[in-house]
C-alpha positions in Angstrom: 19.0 -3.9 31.0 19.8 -2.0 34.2 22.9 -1.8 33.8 22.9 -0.8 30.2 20.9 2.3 31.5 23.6 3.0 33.7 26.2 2.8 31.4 23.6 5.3 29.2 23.5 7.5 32.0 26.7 8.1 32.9 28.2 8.4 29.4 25.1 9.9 27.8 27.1 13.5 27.9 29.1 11.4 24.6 26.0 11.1 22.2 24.8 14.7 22.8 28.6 16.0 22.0 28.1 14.1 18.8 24.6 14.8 17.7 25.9 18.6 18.4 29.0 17.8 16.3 26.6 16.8 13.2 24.1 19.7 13.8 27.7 22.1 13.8 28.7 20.5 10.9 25.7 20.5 8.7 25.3 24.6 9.6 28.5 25.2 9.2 28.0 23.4 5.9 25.1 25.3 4.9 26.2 28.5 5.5 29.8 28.0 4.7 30.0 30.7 2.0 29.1 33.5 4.7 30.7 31.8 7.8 34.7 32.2 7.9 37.0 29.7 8.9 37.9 30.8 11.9 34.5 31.2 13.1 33.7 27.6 11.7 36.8 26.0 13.4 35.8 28.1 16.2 32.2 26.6 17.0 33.7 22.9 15.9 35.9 22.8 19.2 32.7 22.9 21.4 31.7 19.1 21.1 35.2 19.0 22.4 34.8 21.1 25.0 31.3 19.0 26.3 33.1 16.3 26.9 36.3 17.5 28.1 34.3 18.8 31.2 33.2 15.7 31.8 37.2 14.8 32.7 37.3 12.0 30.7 40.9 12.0 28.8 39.6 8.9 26.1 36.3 10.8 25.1 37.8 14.0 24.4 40.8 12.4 22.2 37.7 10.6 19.9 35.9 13.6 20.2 38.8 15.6 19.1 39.6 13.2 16.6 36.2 13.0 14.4 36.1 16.9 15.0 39.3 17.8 13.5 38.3 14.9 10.6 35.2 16.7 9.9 36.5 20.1 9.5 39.9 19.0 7.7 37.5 17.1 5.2 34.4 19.3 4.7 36.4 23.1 5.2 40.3 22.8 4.4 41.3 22.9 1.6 42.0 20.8 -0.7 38.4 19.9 -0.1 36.9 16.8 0.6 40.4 15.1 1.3 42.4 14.4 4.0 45.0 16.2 2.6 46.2 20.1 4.5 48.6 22.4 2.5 48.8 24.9 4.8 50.8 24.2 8.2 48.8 26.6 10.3 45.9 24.0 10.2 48.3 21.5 11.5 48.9 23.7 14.0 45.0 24.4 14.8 44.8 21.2 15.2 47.4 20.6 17.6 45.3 23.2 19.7 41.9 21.5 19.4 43.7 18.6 21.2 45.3 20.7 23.7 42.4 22.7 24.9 40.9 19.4 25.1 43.4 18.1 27.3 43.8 21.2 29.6 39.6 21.4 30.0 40.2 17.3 30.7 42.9 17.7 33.7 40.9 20.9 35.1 37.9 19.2 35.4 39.5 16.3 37.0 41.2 18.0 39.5 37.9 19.8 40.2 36.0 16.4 40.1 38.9 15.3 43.2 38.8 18.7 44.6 34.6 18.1 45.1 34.9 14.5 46.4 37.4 16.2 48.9 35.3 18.4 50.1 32.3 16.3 50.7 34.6 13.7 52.2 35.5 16.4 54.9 31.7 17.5 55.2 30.8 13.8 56.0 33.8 13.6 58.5 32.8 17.1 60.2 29.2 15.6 60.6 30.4 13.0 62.1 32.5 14.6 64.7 29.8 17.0 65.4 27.0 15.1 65.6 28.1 11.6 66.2 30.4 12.2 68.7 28.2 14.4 70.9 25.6 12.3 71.6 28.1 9.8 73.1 29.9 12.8 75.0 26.6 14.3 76.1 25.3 11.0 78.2 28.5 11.0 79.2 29.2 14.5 80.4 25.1 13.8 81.8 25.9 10.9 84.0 29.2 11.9 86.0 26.6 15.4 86.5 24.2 13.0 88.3 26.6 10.9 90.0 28.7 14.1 91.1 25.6 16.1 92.0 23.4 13.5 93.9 25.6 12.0 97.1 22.2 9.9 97.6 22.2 7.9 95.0 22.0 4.1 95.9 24.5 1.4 94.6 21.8 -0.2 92.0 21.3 3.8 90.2 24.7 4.0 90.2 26.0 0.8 88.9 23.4 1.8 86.2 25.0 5.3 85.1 28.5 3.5 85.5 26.8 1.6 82.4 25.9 4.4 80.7 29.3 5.9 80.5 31.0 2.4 79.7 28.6 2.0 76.6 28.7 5.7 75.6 32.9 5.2 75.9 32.4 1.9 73.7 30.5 4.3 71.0 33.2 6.4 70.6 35.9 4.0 70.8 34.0 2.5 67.7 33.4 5.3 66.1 36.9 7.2 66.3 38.0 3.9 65.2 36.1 3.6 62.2 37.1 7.0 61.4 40.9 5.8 61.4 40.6 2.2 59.6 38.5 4.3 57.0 41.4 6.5 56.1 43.6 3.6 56.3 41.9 1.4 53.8 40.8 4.6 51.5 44.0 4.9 50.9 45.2 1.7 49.9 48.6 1.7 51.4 47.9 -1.1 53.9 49.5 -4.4 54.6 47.8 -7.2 56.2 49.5 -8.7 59.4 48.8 -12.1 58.6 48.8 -14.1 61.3 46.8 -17.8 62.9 43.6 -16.5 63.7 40.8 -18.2 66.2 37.3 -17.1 65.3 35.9 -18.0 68.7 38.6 -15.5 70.2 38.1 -12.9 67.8 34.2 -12.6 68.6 34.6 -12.7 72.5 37.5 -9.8 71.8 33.9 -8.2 69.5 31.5 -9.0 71.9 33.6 -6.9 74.6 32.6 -4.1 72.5 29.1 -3.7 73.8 27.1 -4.2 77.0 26.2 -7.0 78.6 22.9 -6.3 78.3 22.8 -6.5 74.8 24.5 -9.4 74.5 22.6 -11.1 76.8 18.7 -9.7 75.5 19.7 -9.7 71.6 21.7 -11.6 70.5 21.8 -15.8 69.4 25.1 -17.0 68.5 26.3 -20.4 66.7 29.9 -21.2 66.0 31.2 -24.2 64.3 34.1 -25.9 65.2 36.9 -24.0 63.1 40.6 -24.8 62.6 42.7 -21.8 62.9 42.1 -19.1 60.0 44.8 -17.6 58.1 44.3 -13.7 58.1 44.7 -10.2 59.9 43.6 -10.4 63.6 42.9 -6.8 64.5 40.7 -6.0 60.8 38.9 -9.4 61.5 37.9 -7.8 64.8 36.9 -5.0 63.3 34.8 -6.4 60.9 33.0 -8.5 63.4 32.7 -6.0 65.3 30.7 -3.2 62.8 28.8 -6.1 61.5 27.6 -6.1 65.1 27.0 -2.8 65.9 25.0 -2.7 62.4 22.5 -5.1 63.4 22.3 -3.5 67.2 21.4 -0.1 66.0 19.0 -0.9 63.3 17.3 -4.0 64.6 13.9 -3.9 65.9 12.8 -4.0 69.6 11.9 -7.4 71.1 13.7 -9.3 68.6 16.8 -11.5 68.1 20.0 -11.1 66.4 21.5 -14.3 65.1 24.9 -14.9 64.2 26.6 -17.6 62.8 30.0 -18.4 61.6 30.1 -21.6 59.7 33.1 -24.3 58.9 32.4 -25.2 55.0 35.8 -26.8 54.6 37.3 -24.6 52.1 36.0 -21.3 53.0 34.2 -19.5 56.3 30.9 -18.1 56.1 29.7 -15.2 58.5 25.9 -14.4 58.6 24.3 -12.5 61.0 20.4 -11.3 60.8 18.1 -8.6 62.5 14.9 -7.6 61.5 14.4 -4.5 61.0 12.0 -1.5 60.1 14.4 0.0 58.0 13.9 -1.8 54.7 14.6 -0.7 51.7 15.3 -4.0 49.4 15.6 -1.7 46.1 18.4 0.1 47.8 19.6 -2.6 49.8 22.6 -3.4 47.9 23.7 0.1 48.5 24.7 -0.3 52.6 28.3 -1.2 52.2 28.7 2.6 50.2 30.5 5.0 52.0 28.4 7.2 53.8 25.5 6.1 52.7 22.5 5.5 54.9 18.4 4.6 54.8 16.2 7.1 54.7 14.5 8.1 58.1 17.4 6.7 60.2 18.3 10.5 61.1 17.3 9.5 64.6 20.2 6.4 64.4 23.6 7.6 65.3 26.2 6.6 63.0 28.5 7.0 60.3 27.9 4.8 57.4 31.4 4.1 57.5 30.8 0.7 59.0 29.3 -1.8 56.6 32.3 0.0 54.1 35.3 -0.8 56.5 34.0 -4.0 56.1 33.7 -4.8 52.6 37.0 -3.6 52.7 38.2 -5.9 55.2 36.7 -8.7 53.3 38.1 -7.7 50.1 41.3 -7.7 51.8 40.9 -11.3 52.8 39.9 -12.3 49.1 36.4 -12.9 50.4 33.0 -11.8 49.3 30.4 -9.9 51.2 26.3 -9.4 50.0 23.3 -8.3 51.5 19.7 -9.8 51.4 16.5 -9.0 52.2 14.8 -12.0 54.1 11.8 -12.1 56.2 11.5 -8.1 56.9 14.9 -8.2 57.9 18.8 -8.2 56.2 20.8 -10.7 56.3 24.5 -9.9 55.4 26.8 -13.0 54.2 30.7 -12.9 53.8 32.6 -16.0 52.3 36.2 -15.9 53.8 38.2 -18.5 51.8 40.3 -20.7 53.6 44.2 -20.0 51.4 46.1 -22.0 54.1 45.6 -24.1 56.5 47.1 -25.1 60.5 49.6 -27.8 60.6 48.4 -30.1 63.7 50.7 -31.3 65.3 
């Protein structure tokens, strides 16, 4: 049923341009002894024009279609026959299709030229917000260190930690940027290579501080044969999966990942409560750009969880998101295509 209502939704534009072709056609109908032809083949182009905003090529050839039917039938004579004597209707209807088709590619190209533009909005917030807050705690912790020639060892150690994690965020984040424009466009091959799990996640776990590490997180890996599949995107996925669950897991509680041998296919989970829960929306996360509400205070991208489905749609896998026990728990499949000669 939900999806029926989005299908309605999105193509609902389609039954208004033909209710408004009947009520045309029954005016024009009525009042066809005062109305001329021109003015009647005139207002029958508008369904036409509905739908050719809309940039849909298909929709405005049907709607072109049944308009031209209707008014070669009901106003051109011979009347009510398909019949046309005189070639400059031919040629009127020629130009119902190609205003159709103009209107169509215009409003495609404009339909681009908007998803472009918010594209580059999304990036600009990114590198102004983002990438400030990283900068400033940088920029804020050599000030202390380079202003403060008292400082013992154990405060300094700690603001040495403060510019390695801030570093780390940017690293991640400029990184995200890039694999994003990489996989939007599609023109990527996989360097498919033997792959061990175990090494890939200490390469991920590098990523972040100690501390967090340490505190947060519970980890489990099964004994796994080598995996067939692109080292440095694997990274990366394991690495924004973990980030994810850092940033939006609640305090004083445990992150648990798990990455589990089930003979003919991998399965990474990894959980974190959290208090931002929205299991209506929930299936949304791996969207481009899209975020929870009231996670303004968070600092990210929402480029993350979508270089990841990515990634796993690169490796024929499957990736999903579940609400369970007021947290998410996100599972990806990674099927096993080839497997490690032992020698």
């Amino acid at each position: 049923m939900k999806k029926f209502l989005t299908k309605y939704k999105a193509y609902n534009y389609i039954l208004k341009a033909l209710g408004m072709l009947l009520v045309i056609t029954l005016i024009s109908h009525v009042f066809k002894d005062s109305l001329d032809i021109i003015n009647i083949t005139l207002i029958h182009i508008i369904p036409v024009i509905v739908v050719a905003i809309h940039g849909n090529i298909k929709a405005t050839l049907v709607m072109t279609f049944l308009s031209v039917i209707f008014l070669n039938f009901l106003y051109i004579p011979p009347l009510y026959s398909f019949s046309v004597h005189n070639e400059l209707y031919v040629w009127s209807f020629f130009i119902f299709g190609i205003v159709g088709w103009i209107i169509t590619i215009q409003a495609k190209n404009l339909n681009t030229q908007t998803k472009q533009n918010e594209l580059k909005e999304s990036l600009l917030h990114i590198i102004s917000h983002d990438l400030r807050t990283p900068l400033s705690s940088i920029h804020g912790s050599i000030n202390l260190i380079l202003s403060n020639d008292n400082l013992d060892e154990k405060n300094k150690h700690n603001l040495y930690e403060d510019i390695n994690y801030a570093s780390l965020r940017m690293k991640r984040l400029i990184t995200n940027i890039l694999d994003s424009t990489r996989l939007s466009s599609g023109n990527i091959d996989l360097k498919l290579e033997w792959c061990d799990f175990e090494d890939i996640v200490g390469v991920a776990l590098d990523e972040f501080s100690q501390v967090q590490n340490d505190e947060k997180l519970e980890i489990k890996i099964d004994e796994l044969s080598l995996f067939w599949g692109d080292n440095t995107l694997l990274t990366q996925l394991i690495v924004n999966l973990l980030d994810n669950a850092f940033k939006y897991s609640k305090n004083q509680t445990k992150i648990y990942f798990e990455i589990l041998n089930l003979n003919n296919f991998i399965k990474i989970k990894i959980f974190n409560e959290t208090e931002y829960l929205d299991k209506k929306k929930i299936k949304n996360i791996f969207d481009k750009f899209y975020r929870f509400e009231d996670t303004n205070d968070i600092s990210g991208s929402g480029i993350g969880l979508a270089i990841c489905k990515s990634i796993v749609k690169l490796h024929n896998g499957e990736i999903k998101a579940i609400p369970q026990d007021n947290g998410i728990l996100i599972e990806i499949e990674l099927p096993i295509l080839k497997k490690a000669k032992i020698l």
